[in-house]
mmCIF file of C-alpha atoms in Angstrom:
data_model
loop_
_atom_site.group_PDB
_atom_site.id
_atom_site.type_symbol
_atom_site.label_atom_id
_atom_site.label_comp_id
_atom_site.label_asym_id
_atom_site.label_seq_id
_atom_site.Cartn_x
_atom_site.Cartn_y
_atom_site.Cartn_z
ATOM 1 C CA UNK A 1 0.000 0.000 0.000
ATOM 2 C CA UNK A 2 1.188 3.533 -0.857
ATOM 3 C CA UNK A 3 1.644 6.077 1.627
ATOM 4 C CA UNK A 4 -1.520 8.016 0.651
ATOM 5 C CA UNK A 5 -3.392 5.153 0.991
ATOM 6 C CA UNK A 6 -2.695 3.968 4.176
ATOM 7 C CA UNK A 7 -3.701 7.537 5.431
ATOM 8 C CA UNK A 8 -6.786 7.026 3.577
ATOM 9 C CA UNK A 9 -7.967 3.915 5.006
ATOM 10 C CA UNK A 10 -5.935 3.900 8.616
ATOM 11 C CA UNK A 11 -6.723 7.102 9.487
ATOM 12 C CA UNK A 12 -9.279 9.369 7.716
ATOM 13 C CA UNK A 13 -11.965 7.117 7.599
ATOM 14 C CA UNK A 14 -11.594 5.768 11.038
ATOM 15 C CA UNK A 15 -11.081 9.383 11.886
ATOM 16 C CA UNK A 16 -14.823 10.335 9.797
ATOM 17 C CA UNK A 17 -16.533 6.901 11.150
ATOM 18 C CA UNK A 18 -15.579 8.014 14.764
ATOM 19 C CA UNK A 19 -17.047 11.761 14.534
ATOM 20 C CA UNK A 20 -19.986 10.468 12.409
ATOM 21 C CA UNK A 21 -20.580 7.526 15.323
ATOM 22 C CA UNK A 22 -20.091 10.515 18.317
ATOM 23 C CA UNK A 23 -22.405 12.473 16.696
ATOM 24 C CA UNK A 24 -24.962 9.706 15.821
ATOM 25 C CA UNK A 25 -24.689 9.155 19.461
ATOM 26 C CA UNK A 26 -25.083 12.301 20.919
ATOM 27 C CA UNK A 27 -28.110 13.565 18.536
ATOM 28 C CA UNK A 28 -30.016 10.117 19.783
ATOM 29 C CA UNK A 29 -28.873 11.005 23.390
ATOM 30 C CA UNK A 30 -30.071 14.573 22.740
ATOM 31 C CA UNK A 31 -33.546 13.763 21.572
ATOM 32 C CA UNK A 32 -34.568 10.755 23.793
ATOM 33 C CA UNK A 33 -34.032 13.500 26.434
ATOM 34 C CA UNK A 34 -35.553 16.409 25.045
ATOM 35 C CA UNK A 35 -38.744 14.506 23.899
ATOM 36 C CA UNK A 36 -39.015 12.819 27.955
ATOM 37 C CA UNK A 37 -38.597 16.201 29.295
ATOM 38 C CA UNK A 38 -41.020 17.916 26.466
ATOM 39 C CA UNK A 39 -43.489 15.058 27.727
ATOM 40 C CA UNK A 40 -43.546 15.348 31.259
ATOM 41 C CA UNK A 41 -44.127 18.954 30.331
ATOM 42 C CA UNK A 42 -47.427 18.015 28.553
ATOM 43 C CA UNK A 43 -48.357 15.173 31.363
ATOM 44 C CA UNK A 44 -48.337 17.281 34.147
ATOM 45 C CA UNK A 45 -50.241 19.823 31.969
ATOM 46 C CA UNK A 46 -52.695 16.956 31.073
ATOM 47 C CA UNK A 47 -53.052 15.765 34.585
ATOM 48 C CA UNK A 48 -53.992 19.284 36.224
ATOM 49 C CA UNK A 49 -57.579 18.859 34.406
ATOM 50 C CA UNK A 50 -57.629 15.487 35.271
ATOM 51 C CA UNK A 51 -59.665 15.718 39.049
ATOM 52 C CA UNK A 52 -57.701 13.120 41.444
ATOM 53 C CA UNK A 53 -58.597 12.302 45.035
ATOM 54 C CA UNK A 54 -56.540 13.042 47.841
ATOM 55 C CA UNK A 55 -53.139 13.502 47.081
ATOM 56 C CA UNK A 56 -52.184 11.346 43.958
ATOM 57 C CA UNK A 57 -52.324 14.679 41.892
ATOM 58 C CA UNK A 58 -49.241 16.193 43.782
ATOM 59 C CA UNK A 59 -47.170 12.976 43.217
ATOM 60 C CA UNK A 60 -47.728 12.656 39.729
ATOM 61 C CA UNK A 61 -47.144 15.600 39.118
ATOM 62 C CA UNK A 62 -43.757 15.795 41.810
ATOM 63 C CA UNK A 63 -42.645 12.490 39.691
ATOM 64 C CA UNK A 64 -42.987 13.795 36.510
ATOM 65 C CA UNK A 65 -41.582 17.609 37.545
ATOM 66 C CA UNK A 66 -39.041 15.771 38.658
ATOM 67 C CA UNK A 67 -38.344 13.682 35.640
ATOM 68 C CA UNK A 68 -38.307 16.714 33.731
ATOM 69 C CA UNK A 69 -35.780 18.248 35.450
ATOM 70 C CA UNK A 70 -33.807 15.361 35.634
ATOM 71 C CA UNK A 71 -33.689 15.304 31.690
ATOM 72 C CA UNK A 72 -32.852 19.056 31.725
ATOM 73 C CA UNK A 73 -29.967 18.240 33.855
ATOM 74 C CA UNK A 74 -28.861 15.555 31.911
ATOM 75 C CA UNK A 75 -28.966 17.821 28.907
ATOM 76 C CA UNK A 76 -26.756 20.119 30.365
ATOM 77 C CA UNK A 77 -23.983 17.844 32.328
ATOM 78 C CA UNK A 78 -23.470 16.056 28.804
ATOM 79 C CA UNK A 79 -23.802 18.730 26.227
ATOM 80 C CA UNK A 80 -25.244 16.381 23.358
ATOM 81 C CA UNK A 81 -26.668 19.103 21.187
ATOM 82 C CA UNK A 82 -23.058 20.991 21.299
ATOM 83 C CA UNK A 83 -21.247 17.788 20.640
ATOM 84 C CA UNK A 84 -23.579 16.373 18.011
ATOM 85 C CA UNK A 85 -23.145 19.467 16.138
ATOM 86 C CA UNK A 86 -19.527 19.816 16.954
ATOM 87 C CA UNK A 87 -18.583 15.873 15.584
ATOM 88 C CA UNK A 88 -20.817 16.176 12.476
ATOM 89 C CA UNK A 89 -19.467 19.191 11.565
ATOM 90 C CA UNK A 90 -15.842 17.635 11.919
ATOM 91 C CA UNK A 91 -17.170 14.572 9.790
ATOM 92 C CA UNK A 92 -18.118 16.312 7.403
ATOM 93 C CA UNK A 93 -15.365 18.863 6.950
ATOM 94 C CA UNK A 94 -13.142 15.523 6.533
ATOM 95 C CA UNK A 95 -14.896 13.966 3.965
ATOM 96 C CA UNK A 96 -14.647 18.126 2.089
ATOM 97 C CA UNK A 97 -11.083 18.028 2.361
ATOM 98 C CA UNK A 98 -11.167 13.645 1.294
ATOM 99 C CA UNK A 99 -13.245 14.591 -2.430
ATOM 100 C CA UNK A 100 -11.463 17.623 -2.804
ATOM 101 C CA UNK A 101 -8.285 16.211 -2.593
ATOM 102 C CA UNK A 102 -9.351 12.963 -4.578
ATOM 103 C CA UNK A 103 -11.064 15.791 -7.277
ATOM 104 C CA UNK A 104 -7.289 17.855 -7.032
ATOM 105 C CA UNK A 105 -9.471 20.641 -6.603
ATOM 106 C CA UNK A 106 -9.646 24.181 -5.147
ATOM 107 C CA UNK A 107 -6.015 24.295 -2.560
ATOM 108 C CA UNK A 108 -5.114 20.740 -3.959
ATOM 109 C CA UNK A 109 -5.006 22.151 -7.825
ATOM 110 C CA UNK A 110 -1.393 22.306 -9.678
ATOM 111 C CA UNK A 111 0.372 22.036 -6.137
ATOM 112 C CA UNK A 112 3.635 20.046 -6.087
ATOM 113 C CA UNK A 113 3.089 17.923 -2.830
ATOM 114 C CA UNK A 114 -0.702 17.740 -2.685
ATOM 115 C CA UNK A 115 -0.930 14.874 -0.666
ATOM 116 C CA UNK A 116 1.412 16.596 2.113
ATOM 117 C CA UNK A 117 -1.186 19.671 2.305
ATOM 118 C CA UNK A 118 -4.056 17.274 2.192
ATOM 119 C CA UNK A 119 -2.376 15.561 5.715
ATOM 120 C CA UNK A 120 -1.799 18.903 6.681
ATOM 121 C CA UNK A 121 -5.232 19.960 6.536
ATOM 122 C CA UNK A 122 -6.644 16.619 7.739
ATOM 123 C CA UNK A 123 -4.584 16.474 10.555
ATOM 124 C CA UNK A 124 -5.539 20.055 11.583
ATOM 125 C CA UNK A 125 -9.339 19.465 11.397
ATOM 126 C CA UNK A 126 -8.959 16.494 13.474
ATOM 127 C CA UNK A 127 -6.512 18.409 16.113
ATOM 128 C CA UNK A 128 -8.809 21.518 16.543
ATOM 129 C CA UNK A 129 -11.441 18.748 17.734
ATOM 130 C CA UNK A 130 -9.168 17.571 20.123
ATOM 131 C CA UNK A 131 -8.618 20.721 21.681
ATOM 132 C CA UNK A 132 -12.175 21.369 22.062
ATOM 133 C CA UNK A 133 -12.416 18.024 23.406
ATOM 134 C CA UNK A 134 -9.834 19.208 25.980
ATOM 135 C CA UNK A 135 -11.144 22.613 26.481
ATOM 136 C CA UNK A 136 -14.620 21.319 27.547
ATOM 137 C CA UNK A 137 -13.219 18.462 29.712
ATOM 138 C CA UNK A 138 -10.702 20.794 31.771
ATOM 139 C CA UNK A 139 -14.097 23.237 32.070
ATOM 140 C CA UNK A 140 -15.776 20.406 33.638
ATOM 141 C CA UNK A 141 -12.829 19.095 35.631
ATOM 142 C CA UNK A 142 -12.185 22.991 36.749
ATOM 143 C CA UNK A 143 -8.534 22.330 35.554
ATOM 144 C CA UNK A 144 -7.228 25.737 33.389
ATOM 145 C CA UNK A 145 -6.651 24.295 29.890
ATOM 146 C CA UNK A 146 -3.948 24.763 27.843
ATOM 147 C CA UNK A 147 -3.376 27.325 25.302
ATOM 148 C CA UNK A 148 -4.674 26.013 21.737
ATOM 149 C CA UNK A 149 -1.942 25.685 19.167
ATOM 150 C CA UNK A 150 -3.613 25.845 16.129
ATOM 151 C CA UNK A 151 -1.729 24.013 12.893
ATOM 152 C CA UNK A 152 -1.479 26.763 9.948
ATOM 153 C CA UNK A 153 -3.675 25.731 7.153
#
């Protein structure tokens, strides 16, 4: 195998099939919590017309309060909606910079070392993921992240 295909196969698509499996993962995350909490919303809404005796109106509507909030929580501890956007975004800038390299297109057109720009580039988009990666987990861990060194494109 040549050099440029080894990158192709080892890396960029197990790089694209990663970030397209995050954010596959993260959207279904996102909306099987967004859709509970949206319907607790509407239950407890529902069950304040519905006349109950005693006091089974307050804990239906304490459980499901309370499941609401729970999703909302959820939502924000694990960011899904930022990292679902974040991934496919990265997956699909990768698979830009894979056709227009294969195309020798646009930055890739009459250059000398294409292939070395194409790494370049590939290997950039894939870093400044990274250090988001890092900058959101030292947020959460309260640990000052490092300063982002951003590869020149």
């Amino acid at each position: 195998m040549t050099p440029e295909e080894v990158y192709m196969t080892e890396r960029l698509e197990k790089q694209i099939t990663y970030f397209q499996g995050k954010s596959s993962q993260h959207r279904r995350r996102y909306k099987v919590l967004k859709i509970a909490e949206i319907v607790s919303g509407f239950l407890i809404a529902i069950f304040c017309a519905i006349p109950m005796p005693g006091d089974h109106y307050r804990l239906v509507s304490v459980a499901l309060s309370s499941m609401g909030l729970l999703c909302e929580g959820l939502l924000g501890i694990y960011n899904s909606k930022e990292h679902w956007i974040s991934y496919q975004k990265t997956a699909q800038l990768l698979e830009r910079e894979k056709f227009l390299y294969q195309c020798l297109t646009e930055k890739y057109a009459g250059k000398n070392k294409p292939f070395a720009l194409f790494v370049k580039i590939c290997e950039g988009i894939i870093s400044d993921e990274i250090i988001k990666w890092e900058g959101i987990q030292s947020k959460e861990a309260g640990v000052p992240a490092e300063a982002p060194t951003k590869l020149d494109t």
